[in-house]
CSV table of C-alpha atoms in Angstrom, one decimal:
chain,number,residue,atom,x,y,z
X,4,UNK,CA,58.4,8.7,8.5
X,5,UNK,CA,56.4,9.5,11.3
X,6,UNK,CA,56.5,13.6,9.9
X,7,UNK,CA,54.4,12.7,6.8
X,8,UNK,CA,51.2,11.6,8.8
X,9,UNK,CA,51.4,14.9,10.4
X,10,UNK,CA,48.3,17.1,9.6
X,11,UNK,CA,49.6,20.8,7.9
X,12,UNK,CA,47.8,23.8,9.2
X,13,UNK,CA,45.4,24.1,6.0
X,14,UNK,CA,44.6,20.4,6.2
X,15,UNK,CA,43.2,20.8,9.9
X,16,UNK,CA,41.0,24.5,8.8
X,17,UNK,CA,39.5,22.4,6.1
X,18,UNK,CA,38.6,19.1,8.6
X,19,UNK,CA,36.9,21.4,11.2
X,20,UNK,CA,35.4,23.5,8.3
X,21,UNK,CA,33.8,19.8,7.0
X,22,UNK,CA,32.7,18.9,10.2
X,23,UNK,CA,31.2,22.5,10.4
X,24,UNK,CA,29.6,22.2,7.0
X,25,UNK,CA,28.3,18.9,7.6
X,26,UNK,CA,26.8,20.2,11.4
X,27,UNK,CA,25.2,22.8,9.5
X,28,UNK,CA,23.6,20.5,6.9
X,29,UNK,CA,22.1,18.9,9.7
X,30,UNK,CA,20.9,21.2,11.4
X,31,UNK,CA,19.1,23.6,8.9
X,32,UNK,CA,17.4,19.9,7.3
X,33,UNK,CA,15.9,19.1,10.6
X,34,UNK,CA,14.6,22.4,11.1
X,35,UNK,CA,13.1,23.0,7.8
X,36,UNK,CA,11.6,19.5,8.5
X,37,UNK,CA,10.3,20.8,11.9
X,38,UNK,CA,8.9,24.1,10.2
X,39,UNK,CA,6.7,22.2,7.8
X,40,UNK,CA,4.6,20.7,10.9
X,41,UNK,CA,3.0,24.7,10.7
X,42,UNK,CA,2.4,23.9,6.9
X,43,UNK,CA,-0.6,22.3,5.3
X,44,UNK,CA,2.3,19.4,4.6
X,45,UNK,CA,3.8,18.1,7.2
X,46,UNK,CA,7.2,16.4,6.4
X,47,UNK,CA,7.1,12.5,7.2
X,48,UNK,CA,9.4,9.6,6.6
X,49,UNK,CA,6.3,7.5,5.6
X,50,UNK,CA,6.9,6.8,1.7
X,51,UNK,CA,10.5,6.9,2.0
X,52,UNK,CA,10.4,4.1,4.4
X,53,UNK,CA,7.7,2.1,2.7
X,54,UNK,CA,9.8,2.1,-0.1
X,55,UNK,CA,12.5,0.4,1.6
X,56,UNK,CA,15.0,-2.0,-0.3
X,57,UNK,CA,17.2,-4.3,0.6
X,58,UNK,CA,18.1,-6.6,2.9
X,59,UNK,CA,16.3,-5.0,5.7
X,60,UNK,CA,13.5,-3.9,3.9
X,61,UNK,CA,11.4,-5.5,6.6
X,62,UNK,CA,12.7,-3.6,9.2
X,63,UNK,CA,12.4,-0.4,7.8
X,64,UNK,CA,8.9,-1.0,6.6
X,65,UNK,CA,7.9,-2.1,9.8
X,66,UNK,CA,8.9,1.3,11.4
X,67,UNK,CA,6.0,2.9,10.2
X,68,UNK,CA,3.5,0.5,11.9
X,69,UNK,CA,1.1,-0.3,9.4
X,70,UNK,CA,3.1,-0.3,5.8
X,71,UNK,CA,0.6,-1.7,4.0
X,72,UNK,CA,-2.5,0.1,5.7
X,73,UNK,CA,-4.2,-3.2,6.7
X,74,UNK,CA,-5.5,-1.7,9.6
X,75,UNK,CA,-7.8,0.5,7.5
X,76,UNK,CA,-9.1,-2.8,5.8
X,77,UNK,CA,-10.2,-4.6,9.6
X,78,UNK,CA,-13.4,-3.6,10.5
X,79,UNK,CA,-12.8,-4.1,14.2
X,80,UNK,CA,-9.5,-1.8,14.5
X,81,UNK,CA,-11.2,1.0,12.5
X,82,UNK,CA,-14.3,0.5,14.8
X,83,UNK,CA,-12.0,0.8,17.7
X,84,UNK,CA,-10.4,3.6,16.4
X,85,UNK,CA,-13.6,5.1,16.3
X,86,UNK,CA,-14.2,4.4,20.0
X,87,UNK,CA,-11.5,5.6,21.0
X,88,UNK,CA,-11.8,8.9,19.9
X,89,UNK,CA,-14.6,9.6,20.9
X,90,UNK,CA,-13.5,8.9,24.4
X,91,UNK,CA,-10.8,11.1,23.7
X,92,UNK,CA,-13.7,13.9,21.9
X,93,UNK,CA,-15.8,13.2,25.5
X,94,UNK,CA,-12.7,13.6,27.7
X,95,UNK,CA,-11.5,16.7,26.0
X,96,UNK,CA,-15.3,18.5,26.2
X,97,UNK,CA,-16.5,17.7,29.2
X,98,UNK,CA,-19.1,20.1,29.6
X,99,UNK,CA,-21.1,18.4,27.0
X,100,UNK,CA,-24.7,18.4,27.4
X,101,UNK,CA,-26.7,15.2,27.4
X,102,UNK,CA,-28.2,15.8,24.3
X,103,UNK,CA,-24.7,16.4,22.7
X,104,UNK,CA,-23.9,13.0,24.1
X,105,UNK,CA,-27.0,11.6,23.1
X,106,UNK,CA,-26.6,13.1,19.3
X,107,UNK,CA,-22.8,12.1,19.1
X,108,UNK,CA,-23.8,7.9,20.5
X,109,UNK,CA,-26.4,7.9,17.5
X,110,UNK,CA,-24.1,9.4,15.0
X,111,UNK,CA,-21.4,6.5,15.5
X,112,UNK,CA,-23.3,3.4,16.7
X,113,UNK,CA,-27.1,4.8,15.8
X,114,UNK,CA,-30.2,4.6,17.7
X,115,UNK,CA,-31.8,1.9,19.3
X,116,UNK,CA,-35.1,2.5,17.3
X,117,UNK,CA,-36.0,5.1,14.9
X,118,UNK,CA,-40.2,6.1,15.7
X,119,UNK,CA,-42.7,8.8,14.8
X,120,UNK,CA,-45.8,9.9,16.0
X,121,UNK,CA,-49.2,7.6,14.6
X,122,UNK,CA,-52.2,8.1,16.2
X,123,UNK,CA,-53.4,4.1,15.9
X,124,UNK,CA,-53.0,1.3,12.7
X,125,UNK,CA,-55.3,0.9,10.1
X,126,UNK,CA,-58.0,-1.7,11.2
X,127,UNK,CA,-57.2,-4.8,10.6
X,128,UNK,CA,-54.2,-4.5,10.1
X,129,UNK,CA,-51.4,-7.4,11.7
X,130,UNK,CA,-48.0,-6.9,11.9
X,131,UNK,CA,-46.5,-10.5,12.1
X,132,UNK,CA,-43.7,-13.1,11.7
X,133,UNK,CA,-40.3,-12.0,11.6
X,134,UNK,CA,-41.4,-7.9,10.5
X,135,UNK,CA,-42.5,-7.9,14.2
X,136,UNK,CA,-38.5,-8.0,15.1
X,137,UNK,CA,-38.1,-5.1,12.6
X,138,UNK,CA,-41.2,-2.9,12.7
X,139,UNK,CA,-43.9,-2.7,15.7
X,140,UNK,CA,-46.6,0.0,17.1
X,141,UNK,CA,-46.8,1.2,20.7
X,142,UNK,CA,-50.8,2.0,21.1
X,143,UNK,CA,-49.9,3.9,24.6
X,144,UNK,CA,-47.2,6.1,23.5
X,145,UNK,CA,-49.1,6.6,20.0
X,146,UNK,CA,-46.0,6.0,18.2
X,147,UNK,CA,-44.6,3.8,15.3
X,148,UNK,CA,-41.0,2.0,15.7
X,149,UNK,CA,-38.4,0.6,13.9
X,150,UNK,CA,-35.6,-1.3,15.1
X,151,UNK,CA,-32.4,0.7,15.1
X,152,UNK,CA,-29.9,-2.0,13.9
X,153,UNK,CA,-31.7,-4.1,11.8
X,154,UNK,CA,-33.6,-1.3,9.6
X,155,UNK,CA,-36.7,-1.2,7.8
X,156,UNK,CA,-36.0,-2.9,4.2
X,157,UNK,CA,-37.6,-1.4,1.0
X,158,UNK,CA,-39.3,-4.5,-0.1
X,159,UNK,CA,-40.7,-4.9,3.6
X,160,UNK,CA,-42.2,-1.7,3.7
X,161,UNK,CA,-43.7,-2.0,0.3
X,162,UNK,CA,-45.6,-5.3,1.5
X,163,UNK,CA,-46.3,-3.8,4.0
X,164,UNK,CA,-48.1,-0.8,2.0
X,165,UNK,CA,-50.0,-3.4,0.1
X,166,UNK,CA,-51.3,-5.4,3.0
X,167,UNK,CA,-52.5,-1.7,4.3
X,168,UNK,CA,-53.8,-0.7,1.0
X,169,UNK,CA,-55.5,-4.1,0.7
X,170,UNK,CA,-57.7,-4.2,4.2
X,171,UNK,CA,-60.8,-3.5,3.6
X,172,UNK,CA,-62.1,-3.0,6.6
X,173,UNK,CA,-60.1,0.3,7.5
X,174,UNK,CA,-61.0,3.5,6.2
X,175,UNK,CA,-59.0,5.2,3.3
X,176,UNK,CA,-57.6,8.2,5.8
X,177,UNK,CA,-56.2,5.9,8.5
X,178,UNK,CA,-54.5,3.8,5.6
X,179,UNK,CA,-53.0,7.2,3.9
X,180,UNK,CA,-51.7,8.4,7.7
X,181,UNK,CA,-50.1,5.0,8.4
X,182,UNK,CA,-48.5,5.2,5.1
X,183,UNK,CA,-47.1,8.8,5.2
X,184,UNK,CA,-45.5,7.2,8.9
X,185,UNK,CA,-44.9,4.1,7.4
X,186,UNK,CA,-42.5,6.4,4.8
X,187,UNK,CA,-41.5,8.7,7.3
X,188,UNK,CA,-39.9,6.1,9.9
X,189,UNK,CA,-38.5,4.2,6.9
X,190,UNK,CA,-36.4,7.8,5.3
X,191,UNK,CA,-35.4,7.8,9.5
X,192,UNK,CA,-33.8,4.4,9.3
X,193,UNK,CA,-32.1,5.0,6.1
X,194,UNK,CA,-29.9,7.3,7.4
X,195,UNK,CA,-27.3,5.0,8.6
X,196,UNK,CA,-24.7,5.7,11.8
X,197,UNK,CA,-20.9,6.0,10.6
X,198,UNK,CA,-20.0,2.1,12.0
X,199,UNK,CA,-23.1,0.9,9.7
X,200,UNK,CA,-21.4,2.6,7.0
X,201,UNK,CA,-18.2,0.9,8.1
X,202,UNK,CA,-19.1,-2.3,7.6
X,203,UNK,CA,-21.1,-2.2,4.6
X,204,UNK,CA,-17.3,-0.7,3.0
X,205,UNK,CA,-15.6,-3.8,5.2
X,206,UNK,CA,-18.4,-6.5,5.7
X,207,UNK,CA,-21.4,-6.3,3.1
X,208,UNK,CA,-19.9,-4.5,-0.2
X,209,UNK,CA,-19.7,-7.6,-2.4
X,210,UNK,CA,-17.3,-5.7,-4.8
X,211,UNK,CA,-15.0,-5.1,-1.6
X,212,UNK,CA,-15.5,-8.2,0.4
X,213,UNK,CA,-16.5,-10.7,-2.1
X,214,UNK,CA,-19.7,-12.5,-2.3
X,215,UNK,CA,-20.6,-16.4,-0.8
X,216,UNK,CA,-22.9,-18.3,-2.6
X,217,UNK,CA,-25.1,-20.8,-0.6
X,218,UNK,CA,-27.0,-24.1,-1.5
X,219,UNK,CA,-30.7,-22.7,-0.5
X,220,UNK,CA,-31.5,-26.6,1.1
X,221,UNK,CA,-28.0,-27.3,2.2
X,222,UNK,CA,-26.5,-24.5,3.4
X,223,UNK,CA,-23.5,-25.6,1.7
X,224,UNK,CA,-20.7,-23.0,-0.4
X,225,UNK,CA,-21.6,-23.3,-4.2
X,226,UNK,CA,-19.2,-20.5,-5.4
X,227,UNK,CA,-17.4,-18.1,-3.3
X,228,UNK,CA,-15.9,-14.8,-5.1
X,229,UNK,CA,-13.1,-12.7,-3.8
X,230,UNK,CA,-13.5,-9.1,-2.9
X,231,UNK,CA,-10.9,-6.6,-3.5
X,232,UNK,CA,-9.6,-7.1,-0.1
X,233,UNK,CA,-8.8,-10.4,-0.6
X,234,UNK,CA,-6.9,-9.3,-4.0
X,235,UNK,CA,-5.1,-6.7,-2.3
X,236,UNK,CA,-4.1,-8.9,0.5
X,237,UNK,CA,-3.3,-11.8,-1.6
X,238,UNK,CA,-1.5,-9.4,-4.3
X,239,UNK,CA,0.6,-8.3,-1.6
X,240,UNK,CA,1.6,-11.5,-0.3
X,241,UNK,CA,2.7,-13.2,-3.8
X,242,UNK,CA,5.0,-9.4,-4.3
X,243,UNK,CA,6.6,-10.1,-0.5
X,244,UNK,CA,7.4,-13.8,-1.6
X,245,UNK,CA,8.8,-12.9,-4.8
X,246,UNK,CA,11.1,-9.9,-4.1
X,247,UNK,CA,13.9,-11.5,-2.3
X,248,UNK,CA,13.7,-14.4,-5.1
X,249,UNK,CA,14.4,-12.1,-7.8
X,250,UNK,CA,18.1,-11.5,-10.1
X,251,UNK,CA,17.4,-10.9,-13.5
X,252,UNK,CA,16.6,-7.2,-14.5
X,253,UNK,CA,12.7,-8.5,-16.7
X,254,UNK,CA,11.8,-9.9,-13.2
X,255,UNK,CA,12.0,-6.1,-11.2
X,256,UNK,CA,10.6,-4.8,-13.8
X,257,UNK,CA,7.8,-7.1,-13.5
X,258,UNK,CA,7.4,-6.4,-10.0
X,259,UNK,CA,7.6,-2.9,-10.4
X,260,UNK,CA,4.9,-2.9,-12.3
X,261,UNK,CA,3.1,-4.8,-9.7
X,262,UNK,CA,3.8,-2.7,-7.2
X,263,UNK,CA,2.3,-0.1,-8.8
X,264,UNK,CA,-0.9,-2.1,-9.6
X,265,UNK,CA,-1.3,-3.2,-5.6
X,266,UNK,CA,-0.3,0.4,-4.3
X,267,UNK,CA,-3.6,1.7,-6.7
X,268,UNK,CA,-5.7,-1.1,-5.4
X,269,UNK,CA,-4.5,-0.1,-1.7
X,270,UNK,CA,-5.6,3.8,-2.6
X,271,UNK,CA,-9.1,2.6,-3.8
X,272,UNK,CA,-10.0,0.4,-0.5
X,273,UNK,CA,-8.2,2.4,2.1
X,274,UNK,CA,-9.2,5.9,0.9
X,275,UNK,CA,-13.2,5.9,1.9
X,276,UNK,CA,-12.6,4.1,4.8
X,277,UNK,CA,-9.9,7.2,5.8
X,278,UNK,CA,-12.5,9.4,4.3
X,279,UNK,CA,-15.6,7.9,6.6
X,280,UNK,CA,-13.2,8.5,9.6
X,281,UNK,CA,-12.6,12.2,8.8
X,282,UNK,CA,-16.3,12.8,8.2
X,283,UNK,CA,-17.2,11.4,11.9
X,284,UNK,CA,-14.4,13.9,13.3
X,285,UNK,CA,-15.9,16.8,11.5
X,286,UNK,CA,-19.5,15.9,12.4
X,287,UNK,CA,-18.5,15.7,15.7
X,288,UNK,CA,-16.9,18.9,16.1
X,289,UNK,CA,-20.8,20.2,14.6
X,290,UNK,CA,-22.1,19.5,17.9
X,291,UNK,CA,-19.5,21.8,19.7
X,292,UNK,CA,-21.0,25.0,20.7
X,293,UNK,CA,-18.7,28.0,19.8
X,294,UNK,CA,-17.0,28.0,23.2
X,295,UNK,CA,-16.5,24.5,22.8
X,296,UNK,CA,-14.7,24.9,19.7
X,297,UNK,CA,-12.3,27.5,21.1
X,298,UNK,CA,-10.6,24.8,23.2
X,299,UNK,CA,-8.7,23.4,20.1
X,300,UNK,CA,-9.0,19.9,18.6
X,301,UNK,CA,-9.1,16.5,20.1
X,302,UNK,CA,-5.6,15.6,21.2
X,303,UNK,CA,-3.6,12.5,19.7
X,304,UNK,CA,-2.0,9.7,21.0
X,305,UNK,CA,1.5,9.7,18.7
X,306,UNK,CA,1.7,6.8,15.9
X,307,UNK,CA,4.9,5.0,15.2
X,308,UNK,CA,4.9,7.0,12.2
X,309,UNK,CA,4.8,10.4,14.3
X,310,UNK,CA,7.9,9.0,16.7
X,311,UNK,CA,9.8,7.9,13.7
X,312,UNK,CA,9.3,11.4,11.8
X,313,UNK,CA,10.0,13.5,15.1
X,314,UNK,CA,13.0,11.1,16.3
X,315,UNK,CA,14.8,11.7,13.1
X,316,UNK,CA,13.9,15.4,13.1
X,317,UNK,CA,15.6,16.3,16.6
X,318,UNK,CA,18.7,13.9,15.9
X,319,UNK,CA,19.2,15.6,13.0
X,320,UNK,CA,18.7,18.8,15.2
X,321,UNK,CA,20.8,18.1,18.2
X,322,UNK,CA,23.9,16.4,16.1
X,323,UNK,CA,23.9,19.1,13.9
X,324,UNK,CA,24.4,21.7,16.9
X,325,UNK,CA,27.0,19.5,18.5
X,326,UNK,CA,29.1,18.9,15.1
X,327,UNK,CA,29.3,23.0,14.4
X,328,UNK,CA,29.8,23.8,18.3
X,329,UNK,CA,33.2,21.0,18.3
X,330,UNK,CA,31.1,19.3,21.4
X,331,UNK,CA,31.7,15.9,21.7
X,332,UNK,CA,33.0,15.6,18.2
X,333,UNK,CA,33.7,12.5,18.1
X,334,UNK,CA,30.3,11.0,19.4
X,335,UNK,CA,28.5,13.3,17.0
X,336,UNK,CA,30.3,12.4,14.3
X,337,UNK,CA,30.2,8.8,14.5
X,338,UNK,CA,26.1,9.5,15.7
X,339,UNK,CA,25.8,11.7,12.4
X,340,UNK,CA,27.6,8.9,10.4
X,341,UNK,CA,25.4,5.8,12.1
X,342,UNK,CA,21.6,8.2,11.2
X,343,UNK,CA,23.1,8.8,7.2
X,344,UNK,CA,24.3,4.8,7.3
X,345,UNK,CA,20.4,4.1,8.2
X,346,UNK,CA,19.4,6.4,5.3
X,347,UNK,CA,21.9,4.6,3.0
X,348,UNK,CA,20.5,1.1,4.3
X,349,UNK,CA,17.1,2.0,3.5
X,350,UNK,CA,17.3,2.4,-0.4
X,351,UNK,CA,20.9,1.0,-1.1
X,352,UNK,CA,21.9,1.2,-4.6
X,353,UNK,CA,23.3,-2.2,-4.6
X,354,UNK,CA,23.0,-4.0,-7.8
X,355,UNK,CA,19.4,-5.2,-8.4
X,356,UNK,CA,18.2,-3.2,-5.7
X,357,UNK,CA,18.7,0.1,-7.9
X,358,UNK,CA,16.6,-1.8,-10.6
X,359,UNK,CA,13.5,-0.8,-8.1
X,360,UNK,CA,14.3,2.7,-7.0
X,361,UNK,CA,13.2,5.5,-8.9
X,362,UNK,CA,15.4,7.9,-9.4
X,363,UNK,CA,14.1,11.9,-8.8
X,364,UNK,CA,16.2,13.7,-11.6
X,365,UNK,CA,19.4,13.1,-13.5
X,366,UNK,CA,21.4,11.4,-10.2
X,367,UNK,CA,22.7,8.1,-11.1
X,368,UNK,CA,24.6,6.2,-8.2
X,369,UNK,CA,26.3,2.7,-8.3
X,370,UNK,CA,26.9,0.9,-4.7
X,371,UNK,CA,28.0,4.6,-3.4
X,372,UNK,CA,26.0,7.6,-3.1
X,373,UNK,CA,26.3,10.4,-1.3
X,374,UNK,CA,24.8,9.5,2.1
X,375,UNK,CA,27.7,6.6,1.9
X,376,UNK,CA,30.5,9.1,1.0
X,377,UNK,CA,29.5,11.9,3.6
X,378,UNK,CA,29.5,8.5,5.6
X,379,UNK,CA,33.1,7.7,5.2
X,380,UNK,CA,33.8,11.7,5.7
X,381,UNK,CA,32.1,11.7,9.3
X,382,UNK,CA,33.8,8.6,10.3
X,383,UNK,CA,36.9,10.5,9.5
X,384,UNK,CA,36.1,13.5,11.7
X,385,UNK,CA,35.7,10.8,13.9
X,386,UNK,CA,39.3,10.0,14.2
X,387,UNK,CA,40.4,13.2,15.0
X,388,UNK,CA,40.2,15.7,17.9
X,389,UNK,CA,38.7,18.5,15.1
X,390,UNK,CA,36.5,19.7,18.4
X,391,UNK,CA,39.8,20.5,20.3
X,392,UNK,CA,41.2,22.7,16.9
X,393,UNK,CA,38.6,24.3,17.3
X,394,UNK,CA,35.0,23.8,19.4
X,395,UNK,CA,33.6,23.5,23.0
X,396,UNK,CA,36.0,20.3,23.3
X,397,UNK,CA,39.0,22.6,23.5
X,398,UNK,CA,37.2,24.5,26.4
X,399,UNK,CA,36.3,20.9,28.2
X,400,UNK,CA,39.9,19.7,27.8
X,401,UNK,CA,41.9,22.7,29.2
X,402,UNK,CA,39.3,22.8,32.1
X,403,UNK,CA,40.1,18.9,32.7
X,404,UNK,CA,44.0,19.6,32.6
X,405,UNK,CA,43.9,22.6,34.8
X,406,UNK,CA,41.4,20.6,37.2
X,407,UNK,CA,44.1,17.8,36.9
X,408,UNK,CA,46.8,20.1,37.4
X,409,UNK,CA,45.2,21.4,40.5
X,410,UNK,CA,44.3,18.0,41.8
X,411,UNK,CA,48.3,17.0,40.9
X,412,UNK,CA,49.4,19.5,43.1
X,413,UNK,CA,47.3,19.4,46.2
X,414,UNK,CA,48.6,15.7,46.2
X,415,UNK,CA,52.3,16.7,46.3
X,416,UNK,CA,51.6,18.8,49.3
């Protein structure tokens, strides 16, 4: 009995030629993976994971660190992220010049007041109420200013052209000089800094945000309107309540087609905000001499999206080596079959599930695919010595016994 679960000669050659096979699969996927970091296109787990089924869809999703790019839609994260790097861009440069300092503070939170040169107002002229918060006039420094943050609005500076034009007791050339300023200071505070920008995509845009309508005696909300966010946000919410509630085959559809709706809508917020981000980066690097610019880029702190993509592309790496060298077989076997398990987890094709995934070409798979079946293989390398038929293991294990044998020996004498 016991001579039929013995392993012939051709069965072991084709167990360690699997396990070879399989190593070599690993290996040569994480380093093409690895390779493509010199590309224009890095390889990353990112939609894979955020198109996670299943039972531990959650989990997977969550690996990324922002599935849903919600951070991009929170004005104070973005504006953080902002911060931040230019701290890092300061760090990394530090032979910047004040002026590039001074030029690089304006760009991202603007000036403190925007001014040009006028010689004195028009007579009789009175800047007054609350325009003298916005716009004022320094006689000693000869110069006209406008407050940094809170901008010179078109309609103010057009009364303010008519109250000039009106006085009758200034002359027609001081009138047409405090205009041309007037215009001048205004085009200056137009330009707005890139977290002004920010917020009018994530506080003021009424298409993106919404819009609050106010009693004008009360105070009180009238009508309030939703803003895209809001859609996206609440859009999302109603798709995470109803996924683990549907069975029947209309109802994935349905939220297939959903999902494509709120993945659009996500693409339309989060792009300009990623956009506005880039710009800053590239306008800062403007202000880098030539010497500057030979030090490289601004380094990066890693995302959990960057650890994810380079954890799986060295375990990949390392337990492909071990399975074609025979070294610790069994470990990398059963570490192989746990990292394929995880990939099967991710996008099971359980029934219902499969209803969400698309499938890329003519592969069809029912409960097992092939991540399952090579699965089932490495857990049968697993439990067998195949690195002792042949791999490192062998080596290992006669340097035990004869290390054993020697130790045996010294104890009998």
């Amino acid at each position: 009995m016991r001579d039929s679960w013995r392993l012939s000669g051709i069965a072991v050659a084709f167990l360690v030629l699997l396990r070879i096979a399989i190593g070599w699969q690993f290996l040569y996927e994480g380093l093409w993976k690895l390779n493509t970091f010199s590309s224009a296109k890095p390889w990353t787990s990112a939609g894979y994971l955020r198109a996670a089924r299943g039972p531990l869809r959650t989990v997977y999703r969550g690996m990324t660190g922002d599935p849903d790019d919600l951070r991009w839609l929170d004005y104070d994260q973005v504006s953080a992220g902002l911060d931040a790097y230019r701290s890092r861009f300061l760090a990394h440069n530090a032979d910047l010049t004040d002026d590039q300092k001074a030029q690089l503070d304006a760009m991202l939170d603007g000036p403190a007041q925007f001014s040009v040169r006028l010689d004195h107002l028009p007579a009789g002229l009175k800047i007054e109420g609350n325009l003298k918060k916005v716009i004022s006039y320094d006689p000693e420094a000869k110069r006209l200013f406008v407050d940094g943050k809170l901008h010179l609005l078109p309609k103010e500076r057009l009364d303010l052209e008519k109250q000039a034009r009106a006085l009758k007791s200034a002359s027609k050339a001081d009138v047409d000089r405090f205009v041309k300023a007037l215009d001048a200071v205004y085009k200056l505070g137009s330009h707005l800094s890139y977290k002004e920008r920010l917020a009018v995509l994530l506080k003021i845009d009424p298409e993106r945000v919404g819009l609050v309508y106010r009693d004008d005696k009360t105070k009180e909300v009238v009508e309030q309107r939703k803003g895209k966010i809001t859609e996206y946000k609440e859009l999302l919410s109603r798709y995470n309540e109803q996924l683990p509630q549907a069975r029947e085959t209309f109802e994935y559809k349905h939220l297939e087609t959903q999902w494509d709706e709120i993945q659009k809508l996500r693409s339309d917020l989060v792009a300009p905000v990623r956009a506005l981000e880039a710009d800053f980066r590239l306008d800062a690097r403007k202000l880098l001499t030539v010497e500057q610019l030979a030090r490289g880029p601004v380094p990066e702190p890693w995302t959990a999206q960057q650890r994810i993509d380079h954890l799986t592309i060295w375990a990949l790496i390392g337990i492909g080596c071990l399975l074609m060298a025979g070294l610790f077989s069994r470990l990398s076997a059963l570490g192989a079959a746990a990292l394929l398990l995880s990939f099967y987890l991710a996008v099971p094709p359980w029934p219902g599930v499969e209803e969400l995934i698309e499938t890329a070409g003519p592969e069809h798979s029912f409960i097992i695919n092939k991540n399952l079946i090579e699965v089932i293989a490495l857990l049968a390398i697993a439990s067998m010595p195949t690195g002792r038929w042949l791999g490192l293991d062998q080596l290992f294990s006669l340097a035990f016994r004869r290390r054993r044998s020697v130790s045996q020996s010294a104890a009998r004498v």
